[in-house]
Coordinates of C-alpha atoms and ligand atoms in Angstrom, one line a residue:
M1 CA 241.6 20.5 86.4
I2 CA 240.8 18.3 83.5
D3 CA 242.2 20.1 80.5
L4 CA 240.3 19.4 77.3
R5 CA 241.2 22.7 75.6
S6 CA 243.8 21.2 73.3
D7 CA 246.3 18.4 72.9
T8 CA 249.0 21.1 73.0
V9 CA 248.7 21.2 76.8
T10 CA 250.5 17.8 77.2
T11 CA 253.7 17.9 79.3
P12 CA 256.8 15.8 78.7
S13 CA 256.8 12.3 80.3
Q14 CA 259.6 11.2 82.6
G15 CA 261.1 9.1 79.8
M16 CA 261.0 12.1 77.4
R17 CA 262.6 14.4 79.9
Q18 CA 265.4 11.9 80.4
A19 CA 265.9 11.6 76.7
M20 CA 266.0 15.4 76.4
A21 CA 268.5 15.7 79.3
Q22 CA 270.8 13.2 77.7
A23 CA 270.6 14.5 74.1
E24 CA 273.8 15.1 72.2
V25 CA 273.8 18.7 71.0
G26 CA 275.6 21.2 68.7
D27 CA 274.9 24.5 67.1
D28 CA 272.1 23.8 64.7
V29 CA 272.5 27.1 62.8
F30 CA 275.9 25.7 61.8
G31 CA 274.0 22.4 61.0
E32 CA 276.0 20.7 63.8
D33 CA 273.3 19.4 66.1
P34 CA 273.4 15.6 65.6
T35 CA 270.0 15.1 67.3
V36 CA 268.3 17.6 65.1
V37 CA 269.8 15.9 62.0
V38 CA 268.6 12.5 63.2
L39 CA 265.1 13.9 63.8
E40 CA 264.9 15.7 60.4
E41 CA 266.1 12.5 58.6
E42 CA 263.7 10.3 60.5
V43 CA 260.6 12.4 59.8
A44 CA 261.6 12.8 56.1
R45 CA 261.9 9.0 55.9
L46 CA 258.6 8.5 57.7
L47 CA 256.9 10.8 55.1
G48 CA 258.8 9.5 52.1
K49 CA 260.4 12.9 51.4
E50 CA 264.0 13.8 50.6
A51 CA 264.6 16.2 53.5
G52 CA 263.2 17.7 56.6
L53 CA 263.6 21.0 58.6
F54 CA 263.1 21.2 62.3
V55 CA 261.1 24.4 63.2
P56 CA 259.8 25.8 66.5
S57 CA 256.0 25.6 65.7
G58 CA 253.3 24.3 63.4
T59 CA 252.6 27.9 62.5
M60 CA 256.1 28.6 61.4
S61 CA 256.2 25.4 59.4
N62 CA 253.1 26.2 57.4
Q63 CA 254.2 29.8 56.9
I64 CA 257.6 28.8 55.7
A65 CA 256.0 26.4 53.3
I66 CA 253.7 29.0 51.9
K67 CA 256.6 31.4 51.5
A68 CA 258.7 28.8 49.7
H69 CA 256.0 27.8 47.3
T70 CA 254.7 31.2 46.3
Y71 CA 255.4 34.6 45.0
P72 CA 253.8 37.9 46.2
G73 CA 250.3 38.3 44.6
D74 CA 249.7 34.6 44.3
E75 CA 246.7 32.7 45.5
V76 CA 246.6 29.7 47.8
I77 CA 243.5 27.5 47.7
C78 CA 242.5 26.1 51.1
E79 CA 239.4 25.2 53.1
Q80 CA 237.5 28.0 54.8
G81 CA 238.1 26.6 58.3
A82 CA 241.8 25.9 57.7
H83 CA 244.3 26.8 60.4
I84 CA 246.4 28.8 58.0
M85 CA 243.3 30.9 57.3
N86 CA 241.9 31.3 60.8
Y87 CA 244.6 30.8 63.4
E88 CA 247.9 32.0 62.0
A89 CA 247.3 35.6 62.6
G90 CA 247.1 36.5 58.9
G91 CA 250.5 35.0 58.3
P92 CA 250.0 34.3 54.5
A93 CA 249.4 38.0 53.9
F94 CA 252.0 39.2 56.4
H95 CA 254.9 37.0 55.4
S96 CA 254.2 36.0 51.8
Q97 CA 251.9 38.7 50.4
V98 CA 249.6 36.0 49.1
Q99 CA 245.8 35.8 49.3
L100 CA 243.9 32.8 50.3
H101 CA 241.0 31.4 48.3
P102 CA 238.8 29.5 50.8
L103 CA 236.6 26.7 49.6
Q104 CA 233.6 25.6 51.5
G105 CA 234.3 22.1 52.5
E106 CA 232.2 19.5 54.3
L107 CA 233.8 18.6 57.6
G108 CA 236.9 20.2 56.3
V109 CA 237.0 18.2 53.1
F110 CA 236.8 19.8 49.7
T111 CA 236.7 18.1 46.3
A112 CA 238.9 18.1 43.2
G113 CA 236.0 19.7 41.4
Q114 CA 236.0 22.6 43.8
V115 CA 239.7 23.0 43.3
E116 CA 239.4 22.9 39.5
A117 CA 236.6 25.6 39.6
A118 CA 238.8 27.8 41.9
I119 CA 241.9 27.7 39.7
R120 CA 242.3 31.1 38.0
P121 CA 242.6 31.3 34.2
D122 CA 245.7 33.0 32.9
N123 CA 244.2 36.5 33.0
V124 CA 246.0 39.7 33.9
H125 CA 243.2 40.8 36.2
M126 CA 243.5 37.7 38.4
P127 CA 245.9 36.4 41.0
P128 CA 247.9 33.3 39.8
S129 CA 246.8 30.2 41.6
R130 CA 250.0 28.6 43.0
L131 CA 249.3 26.2 45.9
V132 CA 246.6 24.0 47.3
S133 CA 246.8 23.4 51.1
V134 CA 245.1 20.5 52.7
E135 CA 244.7 20.1 56.5
N136 CA 244.7 16.5 57.8
T137 CA 243.3 16.0 60.3
H138 CA 241.2 19.1 60.1
N139 CA 241.2 20.9 63.4
K140 CA 238.2 23.3 63.1
A141 CA 236.0 20.6 61.5
G142 CA 236.7 18.4 64.6
G143 CA 239.7 16.3 63.8
T144 CA 238.2 14.9 60.6
I145 CA 240.2 12.8 58.2
F146 CA 240.6 14.0 54.6
P147 CA 239.9 10.9 52.4
L148 CA 243.0 9.8 50.6
E149 CA 241.2 9.1 47.4
E150 CA 240.0 12.7 47.2
I151 CA 243.5 13.9 47.9
H152 CA 244.7 11.9 44.9
H153 CA 242.0 13.5 42.7
I154 CA 242.9 17.0 44.0
A155 CA 246.6 16.3 43.4
A156 CA 245.8 15.3 39.8
V157 CA 244.0 18.6 39.2
A158 CA 246.8 20.6 40.9
T159 CA 249.5 18.9 38.9
S160 CA 247.7 19.4 35.6
H161 CA 247.6 23.2 36.4
N162 CA 251.2 23.3 37.7
L163 CA 250.0 24.0 41.3
H164 CA 251.9 22.7 44.3
M165 CA 250.4 20.8 47.2
H166 CA 251.1 21.4 50.9
M167 CA 249.7 19.4 53.8
D168 CA 249.2 20.9 57.2
G169 CA 249.7 17.6 58.9
A170 CA 249.9 19.0 62.4
R171 CA 247.9 15.9 63.4
L172 CA 248.8 13.6 60.5
M173 CA 249.8 10.8 62.9
N174 CA 246.2 10.8 64.3
A175 CA 245.0 10.1 60.7
V176 CA 247.7 7.4 60.4
V177 CA 246.7 5.6 63.6
A178 CA 242.9 6.0 62.9
T179 CA 243.1 4.6 59.4
G180 CA 246.1 2.3 59.4
I181 CA 247.3 4.1 56.2
P182 CA 251.1 4.8 56.5
A183 CA 252.3 8.4 56.8
E184 CA 254.3 8.0 53.6
E185 CA 251.1 7.1 51.6
W186 CA 249.3 10.2 53.0
A187 CA 252.3 12.4 52.2
A188 CA 253.0 11.1 48.7
P189 CA 250.6 13.4 46.8
F190 CA 252.2 16.5 48.5
N191 CA 255.2 18.6 47.6
S192 CA 255.5 19.5 51.3
V193 CA 254.2 18.2 54.6
S194 CA 254.3 19.8 58.0
L195 CA 254.1 17.4 61.0
C196 CA 253.8 18.7 64.6
L197 CA 255.4 16.9 67.5
S198 CA 253.8 19.1 70.1
K199 CA 250.2 18.1 69.7
G200 CA 248.9 14.6 70.6
L201 CA 252.5 13.2 70.3
G202 CA 253.3 15.1 73.5
A203 CA 256.7 16.7 72.8
P204 CA 257.0 20.2 74.3
V205 CA 258.0 22.0 71.2
G206 CA 258.5 21.6 67.5
S207 CA 257.4 20.7 64.0
V208 CA 259.2 19.2 61.0
L209 CA 258.6 20.5 57.5
C210 CA 259.5 18.0 54.8
G211 CA 259.8 18.1 51.0
D212 CA 262.4 17.7 48.3
R213 CA 266.0 18.9 48.8
D214 CA 265.6 22.1 46.9
F215 CA 262.4 23.1 48.8
I216 CA 264.0 22.4 52.1
R217 CA 267.1 24.4 51.1
R218 CA 264.9 27.4 50.4
S219 CA 262.9 26.8 53.5
H220 CA 266.1 26.8 55.6
R221 CA 266.7 30.3 54.5
Y222 CA 263.2 31.4 55.4
R223 CA 263.5 29.8 58.8
K224 CA 266.4 32.0 59.4
I225 CA 264.6 35.1 58.1
F226 CA 261.6 34.3 60.3
G227 CA 263.9 34.0 63.4
G228 CA 263.5 30.3 63.7
G229 CA 267.2 29.3 63.6
M230 CA 267.9 27.7 66.9
R231 CA 271.2 26.7 68.5
Q232 CA 271.7 23.6 70.8
V233 CA 268.1 22.6 70.0
G234 CA 268.8 18.9 70.0
I235 CA 267.6 19.1 73.6
I236 CA 264.2 19.7 72.2
A237 CA 264.5 17.6 69.1
A238 CA 265.2 14.6 71.4
G239 CA 261.7 15.1 72.9
G240 CA 260.3 14.8 69.3
L241 CA 262.3 11.7 68.6
Y242 CA 261.1 10.2 71.9
A243 CA 257.5 11.0 71.0
L244 CA 257.8 9.4 67.5
H245 CA 259.4 6.2 69.0
N246 CA 257.1 5.9 72.0
H247 CA 253.9 7.8 71.7
V248 CA 252.4 7.2 68.3
D249 CA 250.3 4.1 69.2
D250 CA 248.9 5.8 72.2
L251 CA 246.9 8.2 69.9
Q252 CA 244.4 5.3 69.5
K253 CA 243.5 5.7 73.2
D254 CA 242.9 9.5 72.6
H255 CA 240.5 8.5 69.8
Q256 CA 238.6 6.0 71.9
R257 CA 238.3 8.6 74.7
A258 CA 236.9 11.2 72.2
Q259 CA 234.3 8.6 71.3
Q260 CA 233.4 8.2 74.9
L261 CA 232.9 11.9 75.3
A262 CA 230.8 12.1 72.1
T263 CA 228.6 9.2 73.2
V264 CA 227.6 11.1 76.4
L265 CA 227.2 14.5 74.7
V266 CA 224.9 13.1 72.0
Q267 CA 222.4 12.2 74.6
L268 CA 222.2 15.7 76.2
P269 CA 219.3 18.1 75.4
G270 CA 220.2 21.2 73.5
V271 CA 223.5 19.7 72.3
S272 CA 224.1 19.1 68.6
I273 CA 226.9 16.7 67.7
N274 CA 227.4 14.3 64.9
P275 CA 229.2 11.3 66.5
D276 CA 230.1 10.1 63.0
A277 CA 232.2 13.2 62.5
V278 CA 234.4 12.3 65.5
H279 CA 237.2 10.6 63.6
T280 CA 240.1 11.2 65.9
N281 CA 240.8 13.1 69.2
I282 CA 238.7 16.3 68.7
V283 CA 235.0 16.6 69.6
I284 CA 233.1 19.7 68.5
F285 CA 229.5 20.4 69.6
N286 CA 227.0 23.2 69.2
L287 CA 224.7 24.4 71.9
D288 CA 221.1 25.5 71.5
E289 CA 220.7 29.1 72.6
E290 CA 218.5 28.2 75.5
R291 CA 221.5 26.3 77.0
G292 CA 223.4 29.6 77.2
T293 CA 226.4 30.7 75.1
A294 CA 229.6 28.6 74.7
A295 CA 231.5 31.1 76.9
Q296 CA 228.9 30.6 79.7
V297 CA 229.0 26.8 79.5
E298 CA 232.8 27.0 79.4
H299 CA 232.7 28.9 82.8
R300 CA 230.1 26.4 84.2
L301 CA 232.3 23.5 83.2
Q302 CA 235.3 25.2 84.7
A303 CA 233.5 25.3 88.0
E304 CA 233.1 21.5 87.7
G305 CA 236.9 21.1 87.1
V306 CA 236.8 20.8 83.3
L307 CA 238.5 23.1 80.9
C308 CA 237.1 23.3 77.3
L309 CA 237.4 25.8 74.5
A310 CA 234.6 28.0 73.2
L311 CA 235.3 28.1 69.5
G312 CA 232.4 30.3 68.5
K313 CA 229.2 31.8 70.1
Q314 CA 227.5 28.4 70.4
M315 CA 230.4 26.1 69.6
I316 CA 232.6 24.2 72.0
R317 CA 235.7 22.1 71.3
L318 CA 237.1 19.3 73.4
V319 CA 240.4 17.6 72.7
T320 CA 241.6 14.3 74.2
H321 CA 245.3 13.8 74.8
R322 CA 247.9 11.6 76.5
D323 CA 247.9 13.5 79.9
L324 CA 244.3 12.3 80.6
T325 CA 243.3 9.3 82.5
D326 CA 240.1 7.1 82.3
E327 CA 239.0 8.7 85.5
D328 CA 239.3 12.2 83.9
I329 CA 237.0 11.1 81.1
T330 CA 234.5 9.8 83.6
H331 CA 234.7 13.0 85.6
A332 CA 234.3 15.1 82.5
N333 CA 231.3 13.2 81.3
R334 CA 229.7 13.7 84.7
A335 CA 230.4 17.4 84.5
F336 CA 228.7 17.6 81.0
Q337 CA 225.7 15.7 82.4
K338 CA 225.5 18.1 85.4
V339 CA 226.0 21.3 83.4
L340 CA 224.0 20.4 80.3
G341 CA 221.8 17.5 81.4
Ligands
LIG1 N1 246.4 24.5 66.8 C1 246.1 25.0 68.1 C2 245.5 26.4 68.1 O1 246.3 27.2 67.3 C3 244.1 26.5 67.6 C4 245.1 24.0 68.8 O2 245.0 24.1 70.0 O3 244.6 23.2 68.1 N2 248.0 23.4 62.2 C5 246.9 22.9 62.9 C6 246.0 22.0 62.2 C7 246.8 23.2 64.2 O4 245.8 22.7 64.9 C8 247.8 24.0 64.9 C9 247.7 24.3 66.3 C10 248.8 24.5 64.1 C11 248.9 24.2 62.7 C12 249.9 25.4 64.6 O5 250.7 24.8 65.5 P1 251.5 25.7 66.6 O6 250.6 25.9 67.7 O7 252.7 24.8 67.0 O8 252.0 26.9 65.9

């Protein structure tokens, strides 16, 4: 099976397994796992932040950040397709008792003007606006890159209203590799950044949440409350370190392969796709109704040995990743031509 459902399906390489097996470990709840400490310091340095916190998932990382930035009753401004809004099981309401204020972006990108208009006046009837969350790259919009210049404008608006900025950088390294802009520059306008090791980077588990020392100190407590305190977890952190040292440049290949898929899909009848919107490793396309529903096409592709993800009634997502080969891409393209051509 050629699995294009997500880049989360990647399995650890031999080298990564070896690094994990040999990792020095200790009890991380006592702060005594040396491999975790190295990973947290390394990611914090990569992102130009004071400190980092290793957590089990991207979801926990975002949810801890929201908890640490807000008070119950606050409002968090985000894009309507944001992962925190759609795929974290209502976490902001559940954990933090905050509400989300979704903005309608274009390909996941909203503007400083939209943020300014969304910020609530100081009025007893209204929830206090507290945090702006930016997703980069943006999953539901198709791995799109949020322009850095617009992020700077948004940060200026946020700062002038005393709002904090969080980045869901689950796939930030894809944006780094695609643009050549260093991670530190992307992270600079944000108070906190969450980076996932378990997406295209290919580690089996883990994300690192970064910010200033005080934010990470408070986040550490929330990690414990959320049940995310782990023990000899250096064995997993070692996979993350290996990924950062060995897998980052390979993301470029994922991006090229996403382009190869888009180039074939754009030619198929009844398929709508904007190849200019394929910035990184995610390809999203829509099907005309006469082609069947996304769920039906998902089944037909499965019969041809290709797994994809129906994201909506007529919408399908494909994600390229490091466990694919050139032959897999050729096979997948043939399957698309057979099923949709
Ligand atoms: N996204 C997963 C699914 O949850 C949809 C995927 O297959 O893409 N932020 C972003 C932008 C994400 O795409 C994801 C995972 C997360 C956060 C959450 O990460 P995990 O799965 O580690 O909790």
